[in-house]
Short mmCIF file of C-alpha atoms in Angstrom, two decimals:
data_model
loop_
_atom_site.label_atom_id
_atom_site.label_comp_id
_atom_site.label_asym_id
_atom_site.label_seq_id
_atom_site.Cartn_x
_atom_site.Cartn_y
_atom_site.Cartn_z
CA MET A 1 -43.45 -4.37 -104.48
CA LEU A 2 -44.04 -6.92 -101.80
CA LEU A 3 -40.65 -6.93 -100.13
CA LEU A 4 -37.46 -4.94 -99.69
CA ARG A 5 -34.26 -5.60 -101.65
CA SER A 6 -31.80 -7.83 -99.88
CA ARG A 7 -29.25 -5.99 -97.81
CA SER A 8 -27.44 -8.91 -96.19
CA ARG A 9 -26.48 -11.54 -98.73
CA GLY A 10 -23.89 -13.12 -96.45
CA VAL A 11 -26.34 -14.17 -93.71
CA PRO A 12 -27.89 -17.28 -95.35
CA GLY A 13 -24.45 -18.57 -96.22
CA ALA A 14 -23.33 -18.03 -92.65
CA LEU A 15 -26.29 -19.93 -91.22
CA ALA A 16 -25.91 -22.76 -93.70
CA ALA A 17 -22.21 -22.95 -92.92
CA ALA A 18 -23.03 -23.04 -89.21
CA GLY A 19 -25.30 -26.00 -89.80
CA VAL A 20 -22.67 -27.84 -91.81
CA LEU A 21 -19.97 -27.04 -89.27
CA ILE A 22 -21.95 -28.85 -86.61
CA THR A 23 -20.11 -31.93 -87.81
CA SER A 24 -16.81 -30.37 -86.80
CA ILE A 25 -18.20 -29.62 -83.36
CA ALA A 26 -19.49 -33.14 -82.89
CA ALA A 27 -16.13 -34.79 -83.42
CA PRO A 28 -14.34 -33.58 -80.26
CA VAL A 29 -17.39 -33.88 -78.03
CA ALA A 30 -16.74 -36.46 -75.35
CA ALA A 31 -18.86 -37.53 -72.45
CA THR A 32 -18.17 -39.51 -69.36
CA ALA A 33 -21.78 -40.73 -69.07
CA GLU A 34 -24.27 -41.95 -71.61
CA PRO A 35 -27.04 -39.50 -72.57
CA SER A 36 -30.71 -40.41 -72.67
CA PRO A 37 -31.52 -43.10 -75.27
CA ALA A 38 -33.97 -40.58 -76.71
CA LEU A 39 -31.02 -38.39 -77.85
CA ASP A 40 -28.11 -38.84 -80.25
CA ARG A 41 -24.57 -37.51 -79.97
CA PHE A 42 -24.84 -36.32 -83.55
CA SER A 43 -27.53 -36.73 -86.21
CA PHE A 44 -28.12 -35.48 -89.73
CA SER A 45 -31.42 -35.81 -91.64
CA VAL A 46 -32.30 -35.19 -95.29
CA GLY A 47 -35.86 -35.40 -96.52
CA ALA A 48 -38.93 -33.57 -97.76
CA PHE A 49 -42.08 -31.90 -96.45
CA ASN A 50 -45.19 -32.61 -98.56
CA ALA A 51 -47.76 -29.92 -97.80
CA ASP A 52 -51.13 -28.72 -99.01
CA PRO A 53 -50.55 -24.96 -98.86
CA LYS A 54 -52.97 -22.10 -98.52
CA PHE A 55 -51.69 -18.61 -99.18
CA SER A 56 -52.89 -15.06 -99.70
CA ALA A 57 -51.01 -11.93 -100.62
CA SER A 58 -51.34 -8.21 -101.08
CA VAL A 59 -48.91 -6.67 -103.57
CA GLU A 60 -47.94 -3.03 -103.72
CA THR A 61 -47.82 -1.79 -107.35
CA PRO A 62 -47.16 1.65 -108.84
CA TYR A 63 -50.93 2.06 -109.16
CA GLY A 64 -52.13 0.69 -105.84
CA VAL A 65 -52.41 -2.60 -103.96
CA LEU A 66 -53.52 -5.82 -105.63
CA ARG A 67 -55.00 -8.28 -103.12
CA SER A 68 -55.73 -11.96 -103.51
CA ASN A 69 -58.26 -14.12 -101.76
CA GLU A 70 -57.10 -17.30 -100.00
CA LEU A 71 -55.58 -19.51 -102.71
CA LYS A 72 -55.02 -23.29 -102.78
CA PRO A 73 -52.46 -23.97 -105.52
CA GLY A 74 -52.22 -27.72 -104.80
CA ARG A 75 -49.75 -29.93 -102.97
CA VAL A 76 -46.05 -29.10 -103.03
CA THR A 77 -42.96 -31.02 -101.89
CA MET A 78 -40.21 -29.02 -100.21
CA PRO A 79 -36.63 -30.14 -99.44
CA ARG A 80 -35.65 -30.06 -95.78
CA ILE A 81 -32.39 -30.60 -93.89
CA THR A 82 -31.90 -30.90 -90.13
CA ALA A 83 -28.88 -31.53 -87.91
CA ASP A 84 -28.38 -31.91 -84.15
CA VAL A 85 -25.29 -32.25 -81.99
CA LEU A 86 -25.26 -33.01 -78.27
CA ILE A 87 -22.79 -31.13 -76.07
CA GLY A 88 -22.23 -33.04 -72.90
CA ASP A 89 -25.34 -34.99 -71.90
CA SER A 90 -28.02 -32.29 -71.60
CA GLN A 91 -27.25 -29.44 -74.04
CA GLY A 92 -26.93 -29.20 -77.78
CA ILE A 93 -27.14 -27.27 -81.04
CA SER A 94 -29.89 -27.71 -83.61
CA PHE A 95 -30.09 -26.60 -87.26
CA ASP A 96 -33.07 -26.70 -89.64
CA TYR A 97 -33.55 -25.51 -93.23
CA TYR A 98 -36.40 -25.70 -95.75
CA ARG A 99 -37.58 -23.90 -98.91
CA TYR A 100 -41.14 -23.20 -100.03
CA LYS A 101 -41.67 -22.31 -103.69
CA ARG A 102 -44.95 -22.12 -105.57
CA ASP A 103 -46.58 -20.48 -108.61
CA TYR A 104 -50.28 -19.76 -109.03
CA ASP A 105 -52.28 -18.79 -112.11
CA GLY A 106 -55.86 -17.76 -111.56
CA GLN A 107 -58.24 -15.13 -110.35
CA VAL A 108 -57.17 -12.58 -107.79
CA GLY A 109 -59.82 -10.26 -106.73
CA ALA A 110 -60.43 -6.92 -105.07
CA ASN A 111 -60.87 -3.30 -105.85
CA THR A 112 -58.61 -0.96 -103.90
CA THR A 113 -58.46 2.80 -103.80
CA ILE A 114 -55.02 4.30 -103.18
CA GLY A 115 -54.21 7.99 -103.31
CA GLY A 116 -55.14 9.66 -106.58
CA PHE A 117 -55.03 6.51 -108.70
CA GLY A 118 -58.64 5.55 -108.07
CA ALA A 119 -59.88 1.95 -108.14
CA LEU A 120 -57.42 -0.82 -109.02
CA SER A 121 -58.79 -4.21 -110.13
CA ALA A 122 -57.33 -7.25 -111.86
CA ILE A 123 -58.61 -8.14 -115.32
CA GLY A 124 -58.74 -11.87 -116.04
CA ASN A 125 -56.14 -14.14 -114.47
CA ALA A 126 -53.00 -13.12 -112.63
CA ASN A 127 -49.75 -14.97 -112.01
CA LEU A 128 -48.40 -15.10 -108.46
CA SER A 129 -45.12 -16.70 -107.42
CA ALA A 130 -43.74 -17.04 -103.91
CA GLN A 131 -40.51 -18.45 -102.50
CA LEU A 132 -39.48 -18.59 -98.86
CA ASP A 133 -36.10 -19.78 -97.58
CA PHE A 134 -36.09 -20.45 -93.85
CA ALA A 135 -33.16 -21.47 -91.64
CA LYS A 136 -32.86 -21.62 -87.87
CA LEU A 137 -30.00 -22.25 -85.48
CA SER A 138 -30.71 -22.78 -81.79
CA TYR A 139 -29.08 -23.84 -78.54
CA LYS A 140 -31.06 -26.43 -76.58
CA TRP A 141 -31.24 -27.55 -72.98
CA TRP A 142 -32.60 -31.05 -72.33
CA LEU A 143 -34.31 -31.64 -68.99
CA GLY A 144 -34.89 -35.02 -67.41
CA SER A 145 -33.26 -38.41 -67.66
CA GLY A 146 -34.13 -41.92 -68.69
CA ASN A 147 -36.28 -42.60 -71.71
CA THR A 148 -38.10 -39.23 -71.72
CA VAL A 149 -36.56 -35.76 -71.91
CA PHE A 150 -38.00 -32.28 -72.41
CA GLY A 151 -36.19 -29.59 -74.36
CA LEU A 152 -36.06 -25.79 -74.31
CA GLY A 153 -34.31 -23.89 -77.07
CA ALA A 154 -33.39 -20.32 -77.99
CA GLY A 155 -31.61 -18.95 -81.02
CA ALA A 156 -32.05 -17.06 -84.26
CA ALA A 157 -33.96 -17.65 -87.47
CA TYR A 158 -33.18 -16.30 -90.92
CA TYR A 159 -35.90 -15.95 -93.54
CA ARG A 160 -35.76 -14.66 -97.08
CA ALA A 161 -38.90 -14.16 -99.16
CA THR A 162 -39.18 -13.53 -102.89
CA PHE A 163 -42.51 -12.66 -104.42
CA GLY A 164 -43.61 -11.97 -107.98
CA ALA A 165 -46.90 -10.85 -109.49
CA SER A 166 -47.99 -10.06 -113.02
CA ALA A 167 -51.46 -9.10 -114.22
CA LEU A 168 -53.51 -6.78 -116.36
CA VAL A 169 -55.20 -4.23 -114.14
CA GLY A 170 -57.84 -1.59 -114.68
CA VAL A 171 -57.08 1.85 -113.29
CA ASN A 172 -59.75 4.53 -113.73
CA GLY A 173 -61.06 2.86 -116.86
CA GLN A 174 -57.62 2.27 -118.40
CA VAL A 175 -55.93 -1.11 -118.81
CA ARG A 176 -52.32 -1.34 -117.66
CA SER A 177 -49.81 -4.19 -117.33
CA VAL A 178 -48.28 -4.76 -113.89
CA SER A 179 -45.23 -6.96 -113.28
CA GLU A 180 -43.52 -6.80 -109.89
CA ARG A 181 -40.80 -9.00 -108.38
CA SER A 182 -38.72 -8.28 -105.31
CA SER A 183 -37.22 -9.90 -102.23
CA ASP A 184 -35.94 -9.19 -98.74
CA ASN A 185 -34.52 -11.01 -95.75
CA ALA A 186 -34.48 -10.63 -92.00
CA ILE A 187 -33.19 -12.22 -88.79
CA ALA A 188 -35.54 -12.79 -85.87
CA PRO A 189 -35.35 -14.36 -82.39
CA LEU A 190 -36.45 -17.99 -82.03
CA LEU A 191 -37.90 -20.01 -79.15
CA GLU A 192 -38.43 -23.80 -79.16
CA ILE A 193 -39.87 -26.52 -76.97
CA GLY A 194 -39.79 -30.26 -77.52
CA VAL A 195 -40.09 -33.71 -76.04
CA ARG A 196 -38.32 -36.98 -76.88
CA HIS A 197 -39.33 -40.48 -75.75
CA ALA A 198 -37.49 -43.71 -76.48
CA ILE A 199 -39.73 -46.78 -76.59
CA THR A 200 -36.53 -48.67 -77.39
CA PRO A 201 -33.16 -47.25 -78.49
CA ASP A 202 -34.25 -47.91 -82.09
CA LEU A 203 -37.88 -46.73 -81.88
CA ARG A 204 -38.55 -43.22 -80.62
CA LEU A 205 -41.30 -40.62 -80.53
CA PHE A 206 -40.90 -36.84 -80.66
CA ALA A 207 -42.88 -33.59 -80.72
CA ASP A 208 -41.62 -30.05 -81.34
CA ALA A 209 -42.98 -26.52 -81.49
CA SER A 210 -41.19 -23.29 -82.37
CA GLY A 211 -41.98 -19.65 -82.85
CA VAL A 212 -40.26 -16.79 -84.69
CA TRP A 213 -41.52 -13.28 -84.06
CA LYS A 214 -40.21 -9.95 -85.31
CA SER A 215 -42.27 -6.84 -84.56
CA SER A 216 -39.95 -4.07 -85.78
CA GLY A 217 -38.33 -3.12 -89.06
CA ARG A 218 -39.90 -2.75 -92.49
CA PHE A 219 -39.96 -6.54 -93.05
CA HIS A 220 -41.56 -8.17 -90.03
CA GLY A 221 -43.98 -10.88 -88.99
CA ASN A 222 -44.08 -14.32 -87.45
CA ILE A 223 -43.51 -17.98 -88.34
CA TYR A 224 -44.89 -20.74 -86.12
CA ASN A 225 -44.34 -24.46 -86.49
CA ALA A 226 -45.53 -27.61 -84.71
CA SER A 227 -44.82 -31.25 -85.58
CA ALA A 228 -44.89 -34.75 -84.12
CA GLY A 229 -43.52 -38.02 -85.40
CA VAL A 230 -41.68 -41.29 -85.01
CA GLU A 231 -38.10 -42.45 -85.66
CA TRP A 232 -37.25 -46.05 -86.52
CA PHE A 233 -33.71 -47.41 -86.95
CA PRO A 234 -33.64 -50.81 -88.69
CA VAL A 235 -29.85 -50.60 -88.53
CA LYS A 236 -27.74 -49.01 -85.83
CA ASN A 237 -26.78 -45.74 -87.53
CA VAL A 238 -29.40 -45.19 -90.26
CA GLY A 239 -33.12 -44.78 -89.79
CA LEU A 240 -36.39 -43.45 -91.15
CA VAL A 241 -38.26 -40.47 -89.70
CA LEU A 242 -41.97 -39.86 -90.37
CA SER A 243 -43.78 -36.82 -89.01
CA TYR A 244 -46.78 -34.56 -89.51
CA GLY A 245 -46.49 -30.80 -89.14
CA VAL A 246 -48.20 -27.45 -89.47
CA THR A 247 -46.42 -24.18 -90.30
CA ASN A 248 -48.04 -20.73 -90.30
CA ILE A 249 -46.20 -17.85 -92.00
CA ASP A 250 -47.35 -14.22 -91.83
CA LEU A 251 -44.91 -11.60 -93.15
CA THR A 252 -45.53 -7.91 -93.78
CA ARG A 253 -43.53 -5.27 -95.60
CA ASP A 254 -44.21 -1.63 -94.78
CA GLY A 255 -44.50 0.17 -98.13
CA SER A 256 -44.36 3.81 -99.06
CA PHE A 257 -48.16 4.19 -99.18
CA ALA A 258 -49.53 0.77 -98.24
CA ASP A 259 -48.45 -2.45 -96.51
CA SER A 260 -47.79 -5.62 -98.51
CA ARG A 261 -48.42 -8.97 -96.90
CA LEU A 262 -47.76 -12.66 -97.51
CA LYS A 263 -49.61 -15.34 -95.54
CA VAL A 264 -48.89 -19.06 -96.02
CA ARG A 265 -50.19 -22.10 -94.15
CA LEU A 266 -48.39 -25.41 -94.75
CA GLN A 267 -49.82 -28.66 -93.42
CA GLY A 268 -48.79 -32.20 -94.22
CA PRO A 269 -46.40 -35.14 -93.70
CA SER A 270 -42.60 -35.22 -93.82
CA ALA A 271 -40.21 -38.11 -94.43
CA PHE A 272 -36.47 -38.15 -93.72
CA VAL A 273 -33.50 -40.47 -93.88
CA LYS A 274 -31.57 -39.95 -90.65
CA ALA A 275 -27.97 -40.83 -89.85
CA ARG A 276 -26.85 -40.88 -86.22
CA PHE A 277 -23.49 -41.33 -84.55
#
């Protein structure tokens, strides 16, 4: 199997609830001075990330490890939700959530020798399915004043991956059917940097980068993201956000006799409707 069974089902609900409860934090926040025009007291965005993914995987089976080459299953649109609340004039809380889900039917290739099972190879096409739920919650410090501010953030990220594979495989001259599906989740530390610039209060530019890295445990790896974009508010409290981003995902599960690995690269534009208060 690719991943461990879930041991902490309450964590994603807790992170999602934390993101939703940002609204309850925003209400009592009061400030004696106006923050930078590049920042909002409270904002909530709903949109989608349209990416052209590349992914590869190695799947632990009862007979050995089945490895794929780099696959390009075609463009995919993923839902995404973000929320930010400013505490005072220079600190805040940020929440982000997205889900990647994709199926692939085609050739996976490689012969692998594991233990006493001999050579394992796929016969014909295989079906691969991958789903990743990612949520992050961070505390941010905004440095500077005026129309341009720089941000530093630290927090925690939650990721849950589910992977499935089914194929006919040849093992020592015999044909066997393999069907594996499993999932696991983990929490990892998060670091962020960002910059905001207000051309006008209703037209703003931004750039962000973040990194998640977990080196210990049976389900470990890293997730890096970078994006840049523009916000435009044709009306005071509702606007449109357009951005372009790149996300690299590399997760490994330590198996009983071999490691399983999932690598995904997502690159493409995002569009959001943003409400600010």
